[in-house]
Backbone as a chain_set.jsonl record, in Angstrom:
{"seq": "XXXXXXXXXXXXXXXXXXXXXXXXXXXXXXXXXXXXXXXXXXXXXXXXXXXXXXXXXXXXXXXXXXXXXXXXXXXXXXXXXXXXXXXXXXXXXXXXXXXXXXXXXXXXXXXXXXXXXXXXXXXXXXXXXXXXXXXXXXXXXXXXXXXX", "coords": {"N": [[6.213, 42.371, -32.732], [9.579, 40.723, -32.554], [11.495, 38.736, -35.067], [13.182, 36.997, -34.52], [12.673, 37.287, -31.496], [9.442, 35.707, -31.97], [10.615, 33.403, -32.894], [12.069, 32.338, -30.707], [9.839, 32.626, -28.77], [8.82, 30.202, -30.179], [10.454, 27.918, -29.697], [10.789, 27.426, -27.015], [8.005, 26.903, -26.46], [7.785, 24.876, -27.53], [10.102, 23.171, -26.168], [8.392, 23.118, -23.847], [6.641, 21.563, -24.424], [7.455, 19.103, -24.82], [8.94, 18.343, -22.509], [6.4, 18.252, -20.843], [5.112, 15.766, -22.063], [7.499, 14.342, -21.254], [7.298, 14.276, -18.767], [4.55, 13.161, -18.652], [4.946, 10.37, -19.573], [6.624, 9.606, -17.503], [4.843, 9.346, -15.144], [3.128, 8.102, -16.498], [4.45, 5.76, -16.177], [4.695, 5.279, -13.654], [2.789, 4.646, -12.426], [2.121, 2.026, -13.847], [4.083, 0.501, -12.737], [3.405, 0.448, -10.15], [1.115, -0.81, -10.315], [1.914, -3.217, -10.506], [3.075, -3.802, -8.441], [0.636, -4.076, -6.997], [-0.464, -6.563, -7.802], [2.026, -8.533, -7.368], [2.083, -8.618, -4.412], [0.936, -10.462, -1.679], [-0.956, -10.517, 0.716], [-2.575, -12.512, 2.233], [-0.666, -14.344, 2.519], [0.298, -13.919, 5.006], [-1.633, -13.402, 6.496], [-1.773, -15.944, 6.842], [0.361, -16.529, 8.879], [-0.249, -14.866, 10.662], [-2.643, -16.494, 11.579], [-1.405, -19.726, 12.319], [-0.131, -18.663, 14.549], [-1.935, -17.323, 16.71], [-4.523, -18.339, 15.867], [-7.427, -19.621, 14.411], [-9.826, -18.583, 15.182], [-9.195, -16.466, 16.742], [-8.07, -14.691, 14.741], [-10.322, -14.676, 13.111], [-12.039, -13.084, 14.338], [-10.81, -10.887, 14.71], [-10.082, -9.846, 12.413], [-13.012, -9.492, 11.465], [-13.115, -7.327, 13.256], [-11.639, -5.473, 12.019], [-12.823, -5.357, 9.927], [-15.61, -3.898, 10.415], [-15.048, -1.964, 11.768], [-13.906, -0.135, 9.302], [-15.978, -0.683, 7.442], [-17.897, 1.193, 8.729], [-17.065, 3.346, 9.324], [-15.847, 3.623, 11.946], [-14.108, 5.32, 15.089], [-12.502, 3.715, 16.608], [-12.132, -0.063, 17.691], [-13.754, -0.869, 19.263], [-15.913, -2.132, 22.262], [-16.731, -4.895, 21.711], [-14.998, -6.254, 20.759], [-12.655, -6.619, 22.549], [-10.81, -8.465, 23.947], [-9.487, -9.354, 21.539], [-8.095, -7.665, 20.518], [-6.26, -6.162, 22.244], [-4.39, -8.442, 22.032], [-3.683, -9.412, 19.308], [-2.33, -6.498, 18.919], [-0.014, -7.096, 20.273], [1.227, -9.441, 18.591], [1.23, -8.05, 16.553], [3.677, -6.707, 17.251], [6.087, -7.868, 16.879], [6.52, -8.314, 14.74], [7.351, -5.461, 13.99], [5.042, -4.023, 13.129], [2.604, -1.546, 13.506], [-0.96, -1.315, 14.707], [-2.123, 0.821, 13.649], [-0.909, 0.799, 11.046], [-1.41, -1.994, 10.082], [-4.102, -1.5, 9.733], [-3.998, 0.19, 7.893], [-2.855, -1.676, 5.668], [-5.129, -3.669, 5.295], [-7.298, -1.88, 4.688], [-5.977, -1.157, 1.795], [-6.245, -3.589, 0.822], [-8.816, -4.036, 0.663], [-9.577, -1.874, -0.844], [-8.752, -2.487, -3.098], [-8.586, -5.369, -3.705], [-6.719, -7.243, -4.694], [-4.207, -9.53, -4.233], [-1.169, -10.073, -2.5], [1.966, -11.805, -2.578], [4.843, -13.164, -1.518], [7.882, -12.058, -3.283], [10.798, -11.49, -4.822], [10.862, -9.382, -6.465], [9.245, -7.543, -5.993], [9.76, -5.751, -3.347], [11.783, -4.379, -4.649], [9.795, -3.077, -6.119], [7.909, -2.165, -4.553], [9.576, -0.125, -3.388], [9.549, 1.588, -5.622], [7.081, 3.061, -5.671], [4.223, 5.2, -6.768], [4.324, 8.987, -5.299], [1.392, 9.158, -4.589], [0.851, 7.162, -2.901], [2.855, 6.313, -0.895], [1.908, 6.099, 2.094], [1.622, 3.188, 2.031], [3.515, 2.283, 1.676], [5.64, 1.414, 3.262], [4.34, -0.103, 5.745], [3.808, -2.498, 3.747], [6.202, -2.928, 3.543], [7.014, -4.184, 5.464], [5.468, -6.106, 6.336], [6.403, -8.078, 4.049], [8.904, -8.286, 4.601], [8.581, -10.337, 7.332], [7.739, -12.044, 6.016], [9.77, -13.544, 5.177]], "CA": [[7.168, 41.367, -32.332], [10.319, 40.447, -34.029], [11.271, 37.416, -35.595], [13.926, 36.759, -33.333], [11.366, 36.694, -30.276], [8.361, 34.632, -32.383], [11.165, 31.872, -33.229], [12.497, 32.013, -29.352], [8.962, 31.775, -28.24], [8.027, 28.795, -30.463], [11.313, 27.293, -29.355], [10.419, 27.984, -25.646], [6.519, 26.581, -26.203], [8.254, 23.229, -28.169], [10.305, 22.283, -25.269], [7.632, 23.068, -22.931], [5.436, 20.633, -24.81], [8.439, 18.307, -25.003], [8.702, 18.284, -21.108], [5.254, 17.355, -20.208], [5.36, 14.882, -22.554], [8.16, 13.631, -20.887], [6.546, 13.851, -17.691], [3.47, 12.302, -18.464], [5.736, 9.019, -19.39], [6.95, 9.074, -15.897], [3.884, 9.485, -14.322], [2.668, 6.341, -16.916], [5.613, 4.031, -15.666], [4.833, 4.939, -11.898], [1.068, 3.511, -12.598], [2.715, 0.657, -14.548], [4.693, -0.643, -11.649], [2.642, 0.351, -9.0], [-0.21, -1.797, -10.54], [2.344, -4.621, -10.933], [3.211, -4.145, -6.971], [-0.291, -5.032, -6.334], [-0.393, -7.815, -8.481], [2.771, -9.375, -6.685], [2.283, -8.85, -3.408], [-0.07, -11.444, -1.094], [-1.578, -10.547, 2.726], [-2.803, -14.19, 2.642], [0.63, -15.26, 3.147], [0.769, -13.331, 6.207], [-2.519, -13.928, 7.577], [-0.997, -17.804, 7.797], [1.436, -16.51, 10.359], [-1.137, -15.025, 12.313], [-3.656, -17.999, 12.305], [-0.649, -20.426, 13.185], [0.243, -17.966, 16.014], [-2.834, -16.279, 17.274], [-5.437, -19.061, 15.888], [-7.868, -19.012, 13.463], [-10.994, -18.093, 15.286], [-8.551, -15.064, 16.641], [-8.068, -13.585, 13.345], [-11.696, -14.325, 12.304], [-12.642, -11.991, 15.097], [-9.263, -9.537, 14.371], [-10.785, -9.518, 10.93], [-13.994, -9.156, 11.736], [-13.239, -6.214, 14.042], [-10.876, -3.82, 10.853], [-13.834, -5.087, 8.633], [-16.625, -3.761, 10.634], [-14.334, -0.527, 11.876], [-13.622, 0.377, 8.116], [-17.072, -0.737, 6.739], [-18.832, 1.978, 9.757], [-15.921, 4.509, 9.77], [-15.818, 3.957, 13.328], [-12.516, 5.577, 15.18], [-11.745, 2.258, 17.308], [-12.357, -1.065, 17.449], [-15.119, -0.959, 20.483], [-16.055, -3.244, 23.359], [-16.853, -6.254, 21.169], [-13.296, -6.923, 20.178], [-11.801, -6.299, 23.548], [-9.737, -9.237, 23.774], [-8.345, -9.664, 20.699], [-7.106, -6.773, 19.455], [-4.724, -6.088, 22.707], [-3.728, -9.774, 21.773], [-3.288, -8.985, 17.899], [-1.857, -5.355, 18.63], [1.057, -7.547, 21.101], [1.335, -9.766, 18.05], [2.171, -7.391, 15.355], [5.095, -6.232, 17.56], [7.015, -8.51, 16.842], [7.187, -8.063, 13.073], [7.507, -4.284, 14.386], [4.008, -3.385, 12.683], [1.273, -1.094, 14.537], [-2.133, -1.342, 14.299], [-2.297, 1.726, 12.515], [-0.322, 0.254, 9.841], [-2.226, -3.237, 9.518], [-5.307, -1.213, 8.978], [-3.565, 0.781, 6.03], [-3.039, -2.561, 4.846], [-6.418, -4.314, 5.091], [-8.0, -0.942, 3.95], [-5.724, -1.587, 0.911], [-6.4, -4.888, 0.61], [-10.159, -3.863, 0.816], [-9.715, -1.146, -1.93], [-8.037, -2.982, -3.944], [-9.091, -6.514, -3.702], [-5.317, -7.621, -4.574], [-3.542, -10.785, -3.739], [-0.165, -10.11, -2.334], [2.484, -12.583, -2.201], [6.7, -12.691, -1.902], [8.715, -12.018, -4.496], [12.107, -11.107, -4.948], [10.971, -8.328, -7.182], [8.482, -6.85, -4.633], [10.296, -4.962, -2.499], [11.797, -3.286, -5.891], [8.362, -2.693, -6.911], [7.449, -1.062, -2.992], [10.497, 1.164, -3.633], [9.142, 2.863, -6.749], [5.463, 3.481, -5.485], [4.73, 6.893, -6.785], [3.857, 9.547, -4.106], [0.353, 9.178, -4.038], [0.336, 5.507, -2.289], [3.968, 5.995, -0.059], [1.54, 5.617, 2.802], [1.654, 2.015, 1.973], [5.321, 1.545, 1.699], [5.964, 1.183, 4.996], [3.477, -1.625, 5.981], [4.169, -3.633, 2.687], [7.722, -3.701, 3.171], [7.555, -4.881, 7.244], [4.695, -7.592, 5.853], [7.475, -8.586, 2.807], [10.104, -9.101, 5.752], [7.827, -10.892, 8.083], [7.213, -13.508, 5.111], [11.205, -14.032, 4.714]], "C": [[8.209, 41.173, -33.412], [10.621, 39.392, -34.125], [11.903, 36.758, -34.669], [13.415, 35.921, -32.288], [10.722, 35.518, -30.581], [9.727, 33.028, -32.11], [11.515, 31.249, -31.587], [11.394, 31.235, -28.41], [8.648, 30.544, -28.408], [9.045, 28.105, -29.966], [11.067, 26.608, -27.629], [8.94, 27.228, -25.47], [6.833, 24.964, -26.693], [8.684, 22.84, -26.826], [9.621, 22.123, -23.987], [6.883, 21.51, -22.846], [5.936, 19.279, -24.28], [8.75, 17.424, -23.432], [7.762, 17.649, -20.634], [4.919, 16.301, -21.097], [6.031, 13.928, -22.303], [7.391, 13.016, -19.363], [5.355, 12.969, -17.64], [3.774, 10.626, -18.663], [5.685, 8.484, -18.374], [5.864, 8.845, -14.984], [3.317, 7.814, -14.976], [3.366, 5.479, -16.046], [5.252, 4.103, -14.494], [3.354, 4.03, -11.631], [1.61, 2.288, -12.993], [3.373, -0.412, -13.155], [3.817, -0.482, -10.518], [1.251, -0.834, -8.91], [0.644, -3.426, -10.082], [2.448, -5.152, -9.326], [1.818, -5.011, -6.64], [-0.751, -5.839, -6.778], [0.464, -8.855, -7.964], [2.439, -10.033, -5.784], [1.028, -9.928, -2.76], [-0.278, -11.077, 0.674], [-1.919, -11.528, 2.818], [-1.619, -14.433, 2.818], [0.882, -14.681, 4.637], [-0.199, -13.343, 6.868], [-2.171, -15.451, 7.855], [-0.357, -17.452, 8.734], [0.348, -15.968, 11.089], [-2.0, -15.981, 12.666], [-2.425, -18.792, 12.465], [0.025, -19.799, 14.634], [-0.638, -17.798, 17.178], [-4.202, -17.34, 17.176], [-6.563, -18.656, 14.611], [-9.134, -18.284, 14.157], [-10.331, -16.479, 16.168], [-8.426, -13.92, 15.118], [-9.599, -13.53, 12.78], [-12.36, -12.845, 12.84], [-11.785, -10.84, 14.936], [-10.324, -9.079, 12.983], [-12.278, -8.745, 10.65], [-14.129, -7.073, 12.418], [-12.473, -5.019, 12.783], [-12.323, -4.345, 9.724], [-14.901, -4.241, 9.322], [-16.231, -1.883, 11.403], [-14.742, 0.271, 10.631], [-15.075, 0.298, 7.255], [-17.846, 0.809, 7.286], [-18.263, 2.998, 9.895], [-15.711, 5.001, 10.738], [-13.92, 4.777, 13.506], [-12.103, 4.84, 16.036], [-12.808, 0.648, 17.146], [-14.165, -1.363, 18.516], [-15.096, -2.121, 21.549], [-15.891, -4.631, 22.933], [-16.203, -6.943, 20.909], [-12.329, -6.916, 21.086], [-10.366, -7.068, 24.323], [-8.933, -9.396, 22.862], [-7.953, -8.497, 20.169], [-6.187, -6.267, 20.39], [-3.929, -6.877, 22.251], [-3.226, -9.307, 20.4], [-2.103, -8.184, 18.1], [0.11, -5.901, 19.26], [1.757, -8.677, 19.774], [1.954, -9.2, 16.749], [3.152, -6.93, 16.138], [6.26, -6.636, 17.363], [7.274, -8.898, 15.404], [7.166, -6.179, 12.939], [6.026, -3.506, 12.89], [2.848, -2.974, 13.408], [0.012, -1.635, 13.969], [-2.88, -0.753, 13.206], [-2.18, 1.051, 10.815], [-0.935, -1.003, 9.073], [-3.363, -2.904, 9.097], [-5.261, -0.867, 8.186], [-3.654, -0.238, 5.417], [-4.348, -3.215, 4.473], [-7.53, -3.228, 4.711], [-7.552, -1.084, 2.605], [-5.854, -2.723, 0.385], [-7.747, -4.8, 0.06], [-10.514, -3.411, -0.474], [-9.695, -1.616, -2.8], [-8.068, -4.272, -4.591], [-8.045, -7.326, -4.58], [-5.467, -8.601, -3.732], [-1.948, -10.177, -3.502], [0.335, -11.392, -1.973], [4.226, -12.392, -1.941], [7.211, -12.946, -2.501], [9.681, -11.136, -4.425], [11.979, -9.469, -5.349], [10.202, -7.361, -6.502], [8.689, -6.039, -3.934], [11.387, -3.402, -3.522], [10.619, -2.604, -5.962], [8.071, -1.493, -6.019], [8.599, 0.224, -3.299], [9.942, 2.863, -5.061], [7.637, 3.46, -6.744], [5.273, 4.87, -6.015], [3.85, 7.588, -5.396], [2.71, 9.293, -3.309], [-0.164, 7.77, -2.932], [1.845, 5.288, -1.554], [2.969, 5.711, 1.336], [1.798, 3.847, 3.116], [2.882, 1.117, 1.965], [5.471, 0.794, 2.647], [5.265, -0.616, 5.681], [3.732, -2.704, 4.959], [5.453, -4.107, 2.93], [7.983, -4.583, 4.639], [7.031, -6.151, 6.691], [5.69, -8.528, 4.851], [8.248, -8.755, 4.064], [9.218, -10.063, 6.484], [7.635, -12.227, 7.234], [8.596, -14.249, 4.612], [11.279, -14.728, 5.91]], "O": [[8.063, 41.316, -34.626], [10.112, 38.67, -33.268], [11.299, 35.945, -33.969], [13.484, 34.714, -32.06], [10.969, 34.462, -29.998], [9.643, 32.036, -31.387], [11.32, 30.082, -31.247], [11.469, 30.205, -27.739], [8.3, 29.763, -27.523], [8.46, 27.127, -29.501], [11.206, 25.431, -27.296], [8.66, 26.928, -24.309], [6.19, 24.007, -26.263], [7.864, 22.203, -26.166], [9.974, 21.309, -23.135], [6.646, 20.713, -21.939], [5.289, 18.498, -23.582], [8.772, 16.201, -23.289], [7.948, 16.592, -20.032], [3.993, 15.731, -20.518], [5.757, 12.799, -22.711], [7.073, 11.883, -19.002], [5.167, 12.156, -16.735], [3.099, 9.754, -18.116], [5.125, 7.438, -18.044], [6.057, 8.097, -14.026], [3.146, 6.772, -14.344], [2.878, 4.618, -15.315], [5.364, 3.03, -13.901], [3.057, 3.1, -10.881], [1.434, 1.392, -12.167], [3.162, -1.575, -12.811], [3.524, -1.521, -9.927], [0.678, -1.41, -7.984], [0.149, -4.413, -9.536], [2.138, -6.266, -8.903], [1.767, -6.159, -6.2], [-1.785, -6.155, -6.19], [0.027, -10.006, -7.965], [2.341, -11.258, -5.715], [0.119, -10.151, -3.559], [0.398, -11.528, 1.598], [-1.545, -11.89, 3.934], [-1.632, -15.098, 3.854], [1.785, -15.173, 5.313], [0.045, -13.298, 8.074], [-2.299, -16.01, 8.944], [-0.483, -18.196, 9.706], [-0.022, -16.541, 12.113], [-2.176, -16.335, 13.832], [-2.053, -18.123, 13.429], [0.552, -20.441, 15.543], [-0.313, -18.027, 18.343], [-4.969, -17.342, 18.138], [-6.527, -17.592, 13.993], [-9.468, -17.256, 13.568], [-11.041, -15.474, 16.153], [-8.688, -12.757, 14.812], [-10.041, -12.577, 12.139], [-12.902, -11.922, 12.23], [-12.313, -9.739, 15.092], [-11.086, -8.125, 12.824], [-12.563, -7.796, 9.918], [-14.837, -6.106, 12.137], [-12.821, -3.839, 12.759], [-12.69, -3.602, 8.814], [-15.29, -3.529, 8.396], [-17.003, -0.927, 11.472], [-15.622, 1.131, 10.663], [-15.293, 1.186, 6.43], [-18.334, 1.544, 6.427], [-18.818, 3.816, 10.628], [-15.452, 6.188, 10.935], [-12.985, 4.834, 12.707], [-11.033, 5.262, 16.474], [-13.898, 0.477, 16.601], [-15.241, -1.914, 18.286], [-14.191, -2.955, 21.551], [-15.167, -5.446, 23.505], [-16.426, -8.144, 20.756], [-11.177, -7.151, 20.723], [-9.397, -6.608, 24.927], [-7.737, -9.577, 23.093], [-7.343, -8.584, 19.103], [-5.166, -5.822, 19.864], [-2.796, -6.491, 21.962], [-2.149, -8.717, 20.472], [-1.003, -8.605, 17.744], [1.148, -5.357, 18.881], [2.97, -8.811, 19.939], [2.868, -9.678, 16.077], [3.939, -6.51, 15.29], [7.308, -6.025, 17.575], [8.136, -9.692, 15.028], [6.973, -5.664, 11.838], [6.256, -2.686, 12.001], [2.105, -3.812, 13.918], [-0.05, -2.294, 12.931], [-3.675, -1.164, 12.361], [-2.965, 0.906, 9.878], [-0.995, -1.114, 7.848], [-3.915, -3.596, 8.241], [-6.099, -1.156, 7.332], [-4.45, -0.194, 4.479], [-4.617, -3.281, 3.274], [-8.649, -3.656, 4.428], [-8.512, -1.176, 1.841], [-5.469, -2.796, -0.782], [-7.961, -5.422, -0.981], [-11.323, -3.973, -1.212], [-10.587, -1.363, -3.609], [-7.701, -4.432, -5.755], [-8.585, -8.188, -5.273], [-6.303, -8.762, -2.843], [-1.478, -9.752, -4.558], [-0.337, -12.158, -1.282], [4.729, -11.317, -2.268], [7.35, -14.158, -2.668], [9.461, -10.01, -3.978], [12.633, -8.549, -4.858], [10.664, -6.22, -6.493], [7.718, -5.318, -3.706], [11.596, -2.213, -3.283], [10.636, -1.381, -5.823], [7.986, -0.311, -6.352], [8.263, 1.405, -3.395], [9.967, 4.083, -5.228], [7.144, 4.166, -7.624], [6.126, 5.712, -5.732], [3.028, 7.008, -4.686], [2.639, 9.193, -2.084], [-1.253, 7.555, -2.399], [2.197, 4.109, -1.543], [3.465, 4.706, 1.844], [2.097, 3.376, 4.213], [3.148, -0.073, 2.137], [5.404, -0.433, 2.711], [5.718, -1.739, 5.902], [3.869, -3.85, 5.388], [5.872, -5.24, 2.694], [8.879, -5.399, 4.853], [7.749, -7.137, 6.528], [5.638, -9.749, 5.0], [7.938, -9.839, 4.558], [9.233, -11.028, 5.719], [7.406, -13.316, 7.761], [8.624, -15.237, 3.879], [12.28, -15.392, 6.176]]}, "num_chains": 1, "name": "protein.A"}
């Protein structure tokens, strides 16, 4: 080898280093805020709108029915819940959120055992999620309107 090369390589292996170094920053800060998101945000503020809408012994049983889905890894709700979750599912329409989507949330909620609430800065926060948790965008940011 000539010297030339060696110095090019080490030049070439520095800013490599230099790079993922940088990257691993970015990857820190996206944990950093993403933690902070679920520190903000609050689904209790938004289960109040459905018990003043829907009732409370409706949501006990709504609740009941994504806890006992998600606990059993069933793939629907079943007979037992047969009233309220058309009722519910007619209920989130009108903050344009599916079912699908409320279970992402209360599976996150579950995981996570987070308090969301609304905050100005919140919907910043939802914006910078990193990749691995954009699933959640979506539902956080309808629930964040829904509480304006």
């Amino acid at each position: 080898m000539t010297k030339g090369f060696e110095n090019e390589l080490k030049d070439n292996s520095k800013h490599i280093r230099e790079m993922m170094k940088q990257q691993n920053e970015h990857i820190q800060t996206s944990i950093t805020i993403a933690e902070k998101t679920l520190n903000i945000l609050s689904l209790t503020d938004f289960i109040d709108i459905i018990v003043d809408e829907l009732t409370q012994e409706c949501w006990n049983r709504v609740n009941l029915a994504f806890n006992d889905k998600i606990r059993k890894n069933k793939i629907d709700f079943g007979r037992a819940y047969a009233s309220e979750i058309p009722r519910f599912r007619e209920f989130l329409v009108k903050y344009d959120i599916t079912i699908e989507e409320f279970e992402l949330l209360m599976r996150f909620k579950r995981k996570s055992n987070v308090e969301f609430h609304n905050d100005d800065d919140a919907k910043k926060l939802i914006e910078s999620i990193p990749e691995i948790s954009k699933e959640f965008k979506v539902p956080l940011i309808k629930v964040l309107n829904a509480l304006e």
